[in-house]
Amino acid sequence: MPACQPLSRLALLMASAALSFGAVTPAAAQAPASGRPATAGTAAPVHRAPIPRPAAAALAASVAAAGDSAATPAAPARVVQPNTPFLGSDIEAAPYTGGDLPDGRSPITAKVQVLLDRAGISPGVVDGFKGGMSTSAIKAFERKLGLPTDGVMDPEVWAQLQQFMSVGPLTQTYTITDADAADLVESIPTDYAEKAKMERLGYTSVAEKLGERFHMDDKFIAFLNPGVDLKPGATITVVTPAKPIKAKVTRIIVDKASGRVAAYDAGGKLVVDFPATVGSTDTPSPSGKHFVEGVATNPNYTYNPNVNFKQGKNDKVLTIPPGPNGPVGSVWIDLDKPTYGIHGTSTPSRLFRNESHGCVRLTNWDAEELSHMVKAGTTMVEFLEPGQTIADVTDKVVPPPPAAAAANAAAVTEPATTEPATTAPAATAPATAAPAPSTPTAPAGTLAPPAPATPGALSADPLAAAIDAASGGDAPVQPVQPTPSTTDPAR
């Protein structure tokens, strides 16, 4: 039996009304009818560097072949890249020399991962490694453009990614603040009874907190900053991801076989595409089509061995506090299929190695971005049947003409030379959370460029969210009282 317990009926109705009509409901008025413990308020957002996505730029196609264009060059030998140290400047300058990405960790792979992230095709964590999530992201990018979906890097894919180079530097400097080192927890226990004793399942390190903010694996932050003690006052190099896309989606397609979740707008245009953990052999994901019923930010977790599974020797109902390291991460998107939802995870680098108990698990930042795009009763979630692909159930995409890249071929293969941004002091105050047993951590920091304000991030203040919506910002995600219950992600 799947382990994701639905929200209470009252909470679901409130979530549906809030998402459908844009109502703002005070947190104090949202206690579920079941009497289960309330959520610990709306989590402060994980601030991302607000680099604007490019407008409709002309897509380049394949790089013009040198010499006789009719000749077919021999496929280059596979390059194995050892785990050789490199810095942010190496990512900026990394050239693409043809062929697939090298095995192992490399600056060119990190560069491609950041460009894919800016294109709305999430590679999961940026870590510089060629792996399953990066390959699936290249496939998704190829599908978006109507190209053959082999997941192999080639001159045509590289040329198409160049429009996202104009957004800005791929890396930047960041000065760690006191807020970044605040509210950390020593560790997250495995046993649910021990989890239930904690006030909040917060971040365990500065690297983990900053990794979520910049879409990076926490170990990659240390890798790019050798010998740097990650403490307040230290200046480090991080990548520059894109800010969340502002759009509404009416259709979400879940493809377990490819491990991808694709979201489309009302016109059938792909908006975002994320890597995901989708069910398992023992507890598969649902089938058919379902609708979003509500969104809960910073959800707690109800463990009920009488309804779901039994974890260890725990035979009593437990309420596990919220936090980014909670079983459902930082956000829960509830479906009309009882016990199922789309949610975050505490282990973003393991999405393609973990299994879920029927729910759809994304990185916390991808789940947060998607939560702003859905609308209760309108956004449909479609689980593909075995043998179906996303391309099978969506409109055919006409690829851009190869001739479009001829004029840009030389520029496409040139390595970037932009220097990483320098640090400019700028203080950011923590967001105000609704009164709750535990206080969410509001990230703060100094970045240059860009400024740390994140218009598309989750709002911790319902009134501020309403004002933001009225002034043209993102439609607010309404905090509701969640009691989703899933198994703890495998670590």
Coordinates of N, CA and C in Angstrom, one line a residue, residues 298-479:
N298 N 6.0 23.4 3.3 CA 6.6 23.1 4.6 C 5.7 22.0 5.3
P299 N 5.4 20.9 4.7 CA 4.4 20.0 5.3 C 5.1 19.1 6.4
N300 N 4.3 18.8 7.4 CA 4.7 17.8 8.4 C 4.4 16.4 7.8
Y301 N 4.5 15.4 8.6 CA 4.4 14.0 8.1 C 3.7 13.1 9.1
T302 N 2.7 12.5 8.8 CA 2.0 11.6 9.7 C 2.3 10.1 9.4
Y303 N 3.0 9.5 10.3 CA 3.3 8.1 10.1 C 2.2 7.3 10.8
N304 N 1.5 6.4 10.0 CA 0.5 5.6 10.6 C 0.7 4.2 10.1
P305 N 1.2 3.3 11.0 CA 1.5 1.9 10.6 C 0.2 1.1 10.3
N306 N -0.9 1.6 10.8 CA -2.2 0.9 10.5 C -2.7 1.2 9.1
V307 N -2.2 2.2 8.5 CA -2.7 2.6 7.2 C -1.6 2.3 6.1
N308 N -0.4 2.6 6.4 CA 0.6 2.5 5.5 C 1.6 1.3 5.7
F309 N 2.8 1.6 6.0 CA 3.8 0.6 6.2 C 4.2 0.6 7.7
K310 N 5.0 -0.4 8.1 CA 5.6 -0.4 9.4 C 7.1 -0.2 9.3
Q311 N 7.6 0.9 10.0 CA 9.0 1.2 10.0 C 9.6 0.8 11.3
G312 N 10.6 -0.2 11.2 CA 11.2 -0.7 12.3 C 10.2 -1.3 13.3
K313 N 10.4 -0.9 14.6 CA 9.5 -1.4 15.6 C 8.4 -0.4 16.0
N314 N 8.3 0.7 15.2 CA 7.3 1.7 15.5 C 5.9 1.3 15.1
D315 N 5.0 1.1 16.1 CA 3.7 0.6 15.9 C 2.6 1.6 16.3
K316 N 3.0 2.9 16.6 CA 2.1 3.9 16.9 C 2.1 5.0 15.9
V317 N 1.1 5.8 15.9 CA 1.0 6.9 15.0 C 2.0 8.0 15.5
L318 N 2.8 8.5 14.5 CA 3.8 9.6 14.9 C 3.6 10.8 14.0
T319 N 3.8 11.9 14.6 CA 3.8 13.2 13.8 C 5.2 13.6 13.7
I320 N 5.7 13.6 12.5 CA 7.1 14.0 12.2 C 7.2 15.4 11.7
P321 N 8.0 16.3 12.3 CA 8.0 17.7 12.0 C 8.4 18.0 10.6
P322 N 8.1 19.2 10.1 CA 8.5 19.6 8.8 C 10.0 20.0 8.6
G323 N 10.4 20.2 7.4 CA 11.7 20.7 7.1 C 12.2 20.1 5.8
P324 N 13.2 20.7 5.2 CA 13.7 20.2 3.9 C 14.2 18.8 3.9
N325 N 14.5 18.3 5.1 CA 15.0 16.9 5.2 C 13.8 16.0 5.7
G326 N 12.6 16.5 5.6 CA 11.5 15.6 6.0 C 11.2 14.6 4.9
P327 N 10.3 13.6 5.1 CA 10.0 12.6 4.1 C 9.4 13.1 2.9
V328 N 8.7 14.3 2.9 CA 8.2 14.8 1.7 C 8.8 16.2 1.3
G329 N 9.9 16.5 1.9 CA 10.7 17.7 1.5 C 9.9 18.9 1.9
S330 N 10.1 19.9 1.1 CA 9.6 21.3 1.4 C 8.2 21.6 0.8
V331 N 7.6 20.7 0.0 CA 6.3 21.0 -0.5 C 5.6 19.7 -0.9
W332 N 4.3 19.8 -0.8 CA 3.4 18.6 -1.2 C 2.3 19.1 -2.1
I333 N 2.3 18.5 -3.3 CA 1.2 18.8 -4.3 C 0.2 17.6 -4.2
D334 N -0.9 17.9 -3.7 CA -1.9 16.8 -3.4 C -2.7 16.4 -4.7
L335 N -2.9 15.1 -4.9 CA -3.7 14.7 -6.0 C -5.0 14.1 -5.6
D336 N -6.0 14.0 -6.5 CA -7.3 13.5 -6.1 C -7.3 12.0 -5.9
K337 N -6.2 11.4 -6.2 CA -6.0 9.9 -6.0 C -5.6 9.8 -4.5
P338 N -6.4 9.2 -3.6 CA -6.0 9.2 -2.2 C -4.6 8.6 -2.0
T339 N -3.9 9.2 -1.1 CA -2.6 8.9 -0.6 C -1.5 9.2 -1.6
Y340 N -1.8 9.8 -2.7 CA -0.7 10.1 -3.7 C -0.5 11.6 -3.8
G341 N 0.8 12.0 -4.2 CA 1.1 13.4 -4.4 C 2.4 13.5 -5.1
I342 N 2.8 14.8 -5.4 CA 4.1 15.1 -6.0 C 4.8 15.9 -4.9
H343 N 6.0 15.6 -4.5 CA 6.6 16.3 -3.4 C 8.1 16.3 -3.5
G344 N 8.8 17.0 -2.6 CA 10.2 17.2 -2.6 C 10.9 16.0 -2.0
T345 N 12.2 16.1 -1.8 CA 13.0 15.0 -1.3 C 14.2 15.6 -0.5
S346 N 14.7 14.8 0.5 CA 15.8 15.2 1.3 C 17.1 14.7 0.6
T347 N 17.0 13.9 -0.5 CA 18.2 13.4 -1.1 C 18.2 13.6 -2.6
P348 N 18.3 14.9 -3.1 CA 18.2 15.2 -4.5 C 19.2 14.5 -5.4
S349 N 20.3 14.2 -4.9 CA 21.3 13.5 -5.8 C 21.0 12.1 -6.0
R350 N 20.0 11.5 -5.3 CA 19.7 10.1 -5.4 C 18.4 9.8 -6.1
L351 N 17.8 10.8 -6.8 CA 16.5 10.6 -7.4 C 16.5 9.4 -8.3
F352 N 17.5 9.1 -9.1 CA 17.5 8.0 -10.0 C 18.0 6.7 -9.3
R353 N 18.3 6.7 -8.0 CA 18.8 5.5 -7.3 C 17.8 5.1 -6.2
N354 N 17.0 6.0 -5.8 CA 15.9 5.7 -4.8 C 14.7 5.1 -5.4
E355 N 13.8 4.7 -4.5 CA 12.5 4.3 -4.9 C 11.5 5.0 -4.0
S356 N 10.3 5.2 -4.5 CA 9.3 5.9 -3.7 C 8.1 4.9 -3.5
H357 N 7.3 5.2 -2.6 CA 6.1 4.4 -2.3 C 4.9 4.8 -3.0
G358 N 5.1 5.0 -4.3 CA 4.0 5.4 -5.2 C 3.9 6.8 -5.6
C359 N 4.4 7.7 -4.7 CA 4.3 9.1 -5.0 C 5.4 9.5 -6.0
V360 N 5.4 10.8 -6.5 CA 6.3 11.3 -7.4 C 7.2 12.3 -6.6
R361 N 8.5 12.0 -6.6 CA 9.5 12.7 -5.8 C 10.4 13.5 -6.7
L362 N 10.5 14.8 -6.5 CA 11.3 15.8 -7.2 C 12.4 16.4 -6.2
T363 N 13.4 17.1 -6.8 CA 14.2 17.9 -5.9 C 13.3 18.9 -5.2
N364 N 13.7 19.4 -4.1 CA 12.9 20.4 -3.4 C 12.6 21.7 -4.3
W365 N 13.7 22.1 -5.0 CA 13.6 23.4 -5.7 C 12.7 23.1 -7.0
D366 N 12.7 21.9 -7.6 CA 11.8 21.7 -8.7 C 10.4 21.5 -8.2
A367 N 10.2 20.9 -7.1 CA 8.8 20.8 -6.5 C 8.2 22.1 -6.2
E368 N 9.1 23.0 -5.6 CA 8.6 24.3 -5.3 C 8.2 25.1 -6.6
E369 N 9.1 25.0 -7.6 CA 8.8 25.7 -8.8 C 7.5 25.2 -9.4
L370 N 7.3 23.9 -9.4 CA 6.0 23.3 -10.0 C 4.8 23.7 -9.2
S371 N 5.0 23.8 -7.9 CA 3.8 24.1 -7.0 C 3.2 25.5 -7.3
H372 N 4.0 26.4 -7.9 CA 3.5 27.7 -8.3 C 2.8 27.7 -9.6
M373 N 2.9 26.6 -10.3 CA 2.4 26.5 -11.7 C 1.0 25.8 -11.7
V374 N 0.7 25.0 -10.7 CA -0.5 24.2 -10.7 C -1.7 25.0 -10.2
K375 N -2.9 24.5 -10.6 CA -4.2 25.1 -10.1 C -5.1 24.0 -9.8
A376 N -5.6 24.0 -8.6 CA -6.5 22.9 -8.1 C -7.7 22.8 -9.0
G377 N -8.0 21.5 -9.3 CA -9.2 21.3 -10.2 C -9.0 21.5 -11.6
T378 N -7.9 22.1 -12.0 CA -7.6 22.4 -13.4 C -6.4 21.6 -13.9
T379 N -5.3 21.6 -13.1 CA -4.1 20.9 -13.6 C -4.3 19.4 -13.5
M380 N -4.1 18.8 -14.6 CA -4.3 17.3 -14.7 C -2.9 16.6 -14.7
V381 N -2.8 15.6 -13.9 CA -1.6 14.8 -13.8 C -1.8 13.4 -14.5
E382 N -1.1 13.1 -15.5 CA -1.3 11.9 -16.3 C -0.1 11.0 -16.1
F383 N -0.4 9.8 -15.6 CA 0.6 8.7 -15.5 C 0.6 7.8 -16.7
L384 N 1.7 7.8 -17.4 CA 1.8 7.0 -18.6 C 1.7 5.5 -18.3
E385 N 1.1 4.8 -19.3 CA 1.1 3.3 -19.2 C 2.4 2.8 -19.7
P386 N 2.8 1.6 -19.3 CA 4.0 1.0 -19.7 C 4.1 0.9 -21.2
G387 N 5.2 1.3 -21.8 CA 5.4 1.3 -23.3 C 5.1 2.7 -23.9
Q388 N 4.4 3.6 -23.1 CA 4.1 4.9 -23.7 C 5.3 5.8 -23.3
T389 N 5.5 6.8 -24.1 CA 6.5 7.9 -23.9 C 5.8 9.2 -23.9
I390 N 6.5 10.2 -23.4 CA 5.9 11.6 -23.4 C 5.7 12.0 -24.8
A391 N 6.6 11.7 -25.7 CA 6.5 12.1 -27.1 C 5.3 11.4 -27.8
D392 N 4.9 10.2 -27.3 CA 3.7 9.5 -27.9 C 2.4 10.2 -27.6
V393 N 2.3 11.0 -26.5 CA 1.1 11.5 -26.0 C 1.1 13.1 -26.1
T394 N 2.0 13.6 -26.8 CA 2.1 15.1 -27.0 C 2.2 15.4 -28.5
D395 N 1.9 16.6 -28.8 CA 2.0 17.0 -30.2 C 3.4 16.9 -30.8
K396 N 3.5 16.6 -32.0 CA 4.8 16.4 -32.7 C 5.5 17.8 -32.8
V397 N 6.7 17.8 -32.4 CA 7.5 19.1 -32.5 C 8.3 19.1 -33.8
V398 N 8.2 20.2 -34.5 CA 9.0 20.3 -35.7 C 10.4 20.9 -35.3
P399 N 11.5 20.2 -35.6 CA 12.8 20.6 -35.2 C 13.2 21.9 -36.0
P400 N 14.0 22.7 -35.4 CA 14.5 23.9 -36.1 C 15.3 23.5 -37.3
P401 N 15.3 24.3 -38.4 CA 16.1 23.9 -39.6 C 17.6 23.9 -39.3
P402 N 18.4 22.9 -39.7 CA 19.8 22.9 -39.5 C 20.5 24.1 -40.0
A403 N 20.0 24.7 -41.1 CA 20.7 25.8 -41.7 C 20.8 27.0 -40.8
A404 N 19.9 27.0 -39.7 CA 19.9 28.2 -38.8 C 21.2 28.4 -38.1
A405 N 22.0 27.4 -38.0 CA 23.3 27.5 -37.2 C 24.5 27.9 -38.0
A406 N 24.3 28.0 -39.3 CA 25.5 28.2 -40.2 C 26.2 29.5 -39.8
A407 N 25.4 30.6 -39.5 CA 26.0 31.9 -39.2 C 26.6 31.9 -37.9
N408 N 26.2 31.0 -37.0 CA 26.6 31.0 -35.6 C 27.6 29.9 -35.3
A409 N 28.0 29.1 -36.3 CA 28.9 28.0 -36.0 C 30.1 28.3 -35.3
A410 N 30.8 29.4 -35.7 CA 32.1 29.7 -35.1 C 31.9 30.1 -33.6
A411 N 30.9 30.9 -33.4 CA 30.6 31.4 -32.0 C 30.2 30.3 -31.1
V412 N 29.5 29.3 -31.6 CA 29.0 28.2 -30.8 C 30.2 27.4 -30.2
T413 N 31.3 27.2 -30.9 CA 32.4 26.4 -30.4 C 33.4 27.2 -29.6
E414 N 33.2 28.5 -29.5 CA 34.2 29.3 -28.8 C 33.9 29.1 -27.3
P415 N 34.9 28.9 -26.5 CA 34.7 28.8 -25.0 C 34.4 30.2 -24.4
A416 N 33.5 30.2 -23.4 CA 33.1 31.4 -22.7 C 34.3 32.0 -22.0
T417 N 34.4 33.3 -21.9 CA 35.6 33.9 -21.2 C 35.1 34.9 -20.1
T418 N 33.8 34.9 -19.8 CA 33.3 35.8 -18.8 C 33.8 35.4 -17.5
E419 N 34.3 36.4 -16.7 CA 34.8 36.1 -15.4 C 33.6 36.0 -14.4
P420 N 33.8 35.1 -13.4 CA 32.7 35.0 -12.4 C 32.5 36.4 -11.7
A421 N 31.2 36.5 -11.3 CA 30.8 37.8 -10.7 C 31.5 38.0 -9.4
T422 N 31.7 39.2 -9.0 CA 32.3 39.5 -7.7 C 31.3 39.8 -6.7
T423 N 31.7 39.7 -5.4 CA 30.7 39.9 -4.4 C 30.4 41.3 -4.1
A424 N 29.2 41.7 -3.9 CA 28.8 43.0 -3.5 C 27.9 42.9 -2.3
P425 N 28.3 43.5 -1.2 CA 27.5 43.3 0.1 C 26.1 43.8 -0.1
A426 N 25.2 43.0 0.3 CA 23.8 43.3 0.3 C 23.1 42.4 1.2
A427 N 22.5 43.0 2.2 CA 21.8 42.3 3.3 C 20.4 41.9 2.9
T428 N 20.0 40.7 3.3 CA 18.6 40.3 3.1 C 18.0 39.8 4.4
A429 N 16.9 40.3 4.7 CA 16.2 39.9 6.0 C 15.5 38.6 5.8
P430 N 15.4 37.8 6.8 CA 14.7 36.6 6.8 C 13.2 36.9 6.6
A431 N 12.5 36.0 5.8 CA 11.1 36.2 5.6 C 10.3 35.9 6.9
T432 N 9.2 36.5 7.1 CA 8.4 36.3 8.3 C 7.5 35.1 8.1
A433 N 7.6 34.1 8.9 CA 6.7 32.9 8.8 C 5.5 33.0 9.7
A434 N 4.5 32.3 9.4 CA 3.3 32.2 10.2 C 3.7 31.6 11.6
P435 N 3.0 32.0 12.7 CA 3.3 31.5 14.0 C 3.2 30.0 13.9
A436 N 4.2 29.2 14.5 CA 4.2 27.8 14.4 C 5.1 27.3 15.4
P437 N 5.0 25.9 15.8 CA 5.9 25.4 16.8 C 7.4 25.5 16.4
S438 N 7.7 25.4 15.1 CA 9.1 25.6 14.7 C 9.2 26.7 13.6
T439 N 10.3 27.4 13.7 CA 10.4 28.6 12.8 C 11.3 28.2 11.6
P440 N 10.7 28.3 10.4 CA 11.5 28.0 9.2 C 12.7 28.9 9.0
T441 N 13.7 28.4 8.4 CA 14.9 29.2 8.2 C 14.8 30.0 6.9
A442 N 15.0 31.3 6.9 CA 15.0 32.1 5.7 C 16.4 32.4 5.3
P443 N 16.8 31.8 4.1 CA 18.2 32.0 3.7 C 18.5 33.5 3.4
A444 N 19.7 33.8 3.6 CA 20.2 35.2 3.3 C 21.6 35.1 2.8
G445 N 22.0 36.1 2.0 CA 23.3 36.0 1.5 C 23.7 37.3 0.7
T446 N 24.9 37.3 0.3 CA 25.3 38.4 -0.6 C 25.8 37.8 -1.9
L447 N 25.2 38.3 -3.0 CA 25.5 37.9 -4.3 C 25.7 39.1 -5.2
A448 N 26.6 38.9 -6.2 CA 26.7 40.0 -7.2 C 27.3 39.4 -8.5
P449 N 26.7 39.7 -9.6 CA 25.2 39.8 -9.7 C 24.6 38.4 -9.6
P450 N 23.4 38.2 -9.4 CA 22.3 39.1 -9.3 C 21.9 39.4 -7.9
A451 N 20.9 40.3 -7.7 CA 20.4 40.6 -6.3 C 19.7 39.4 -5.8
P452 N 19.7 39.1 -4.5 CA 19.1 37.9 -3.9 C 17.6 37.9 -3.9
A453 N 16.9 38.9 -4.3 CA 15.4 38.9 -4.3 C 14.9 37.8 -5.3
T454 N 13.9 37.1 -4.9 CA 13.4 36.0 -5.7 C 11.9 36.1 -5.9
P455 N 11.4 36.8 -6.9 CA 10.0 37.1 -7.0 C 9.2 35.8 -7.1
G456 N 9.8 34.7 -7.7 CA 9.0 33.5 -8.0 C 9.1 32.5 -6.9
A457 N 9.8 32.8 -5.7 CA 9.9 31.8 -4.7 C 8.7 31.7 -3.8
L458 N 8.6 30.7 -3.0 CA 7.4 30.5 -2.2 C 7.4 31.6 -1.1
S459 N 6.2 32.1 -0.9 CA 6.1 33.2 0.1 C 5.8 32.7 1.5
A460 N 6.5 33.3 2.5 CA 6.2 32.9 3.8 C 5.1 33.7 4.5
D461 N 4.6 34.7 3.8 CA 3.6 35.6 4.3 C 2.4 35.7 3.4
P462 N 1.3 35.1 3.8 CA 0.1 35.1 2.9 C -0.3 36.5 2.3
L463 N -0.2 37.5 3.2 CA -0.6 38.8 2.7 C 0.4 39.3 1.7
A464 N 1.7 39.1 1.9 CA 2.7 39.5 1.0 C 2.5 38.8 -0.3
A465 N 2.1 37.5 -0.3 CA 1.9 36.7 -1.5 C 0.8 37.3 -2.3
A466 N -0.3 37.7 -1.6 CA -1.5 38.3 -2.2 C -1.1 39.6 -2.9
I467 N -0.3 40.4 -2.2 CA 0.1 41.7 -2.8 C 1.0 41.4 -4.0
D468 N 1.9 40.4 -3.9 CA 2.7 40.1 -5.0 C 1.9 39.7 -6.2
A469 N 0.9 38.9 -6.0 CA 0.0 38.4 -7.1 C -0.7 39.5 -7.7
A470 N -1.2 40.5 -6.9 CA -2.0 41.6 -7.4 C -1.1 42.5 -8.2
S471 N 0.2 42.5 -7.9 CA 1.1 43.4 -8.6 C 1.8 42.8 -9.8
G472 N 1.3 41.6 -10.2 CA 1.9 41.0 -11.4 C 2.9 39.9 -11.1
G473 N 3.1 39.6 -9.8 CA 4.1 38.5 -9.5 C 3.4 37.1 -9.6
D474 N 4.1 36.1 -9.1 CA 3.5 34.8 -9.1 C 2.2 34.7 -8.4
A475 N 1.3 33.8 -8.8 CA 0.1 33.5 -8.1 C 0.6 32.8 -6.8
P476 N 0.1 33.2 -5.6 CA 0.5 32.7 -4.4 C 0.2 31.2 -4.2
V477 N 1.0 30.5 -3.6 CA 0.7 29.1 -3.2 C 0.2 29.2 -1.8
Q478 N -1.0 28.6 -1.6 CA -1.7 28.8 -0.4 C -1.2 27.7 0.6
P479 N -0.8 28.1 1.8 CA -0.4 27.2 2.8 C -1.6 26.5 3.4

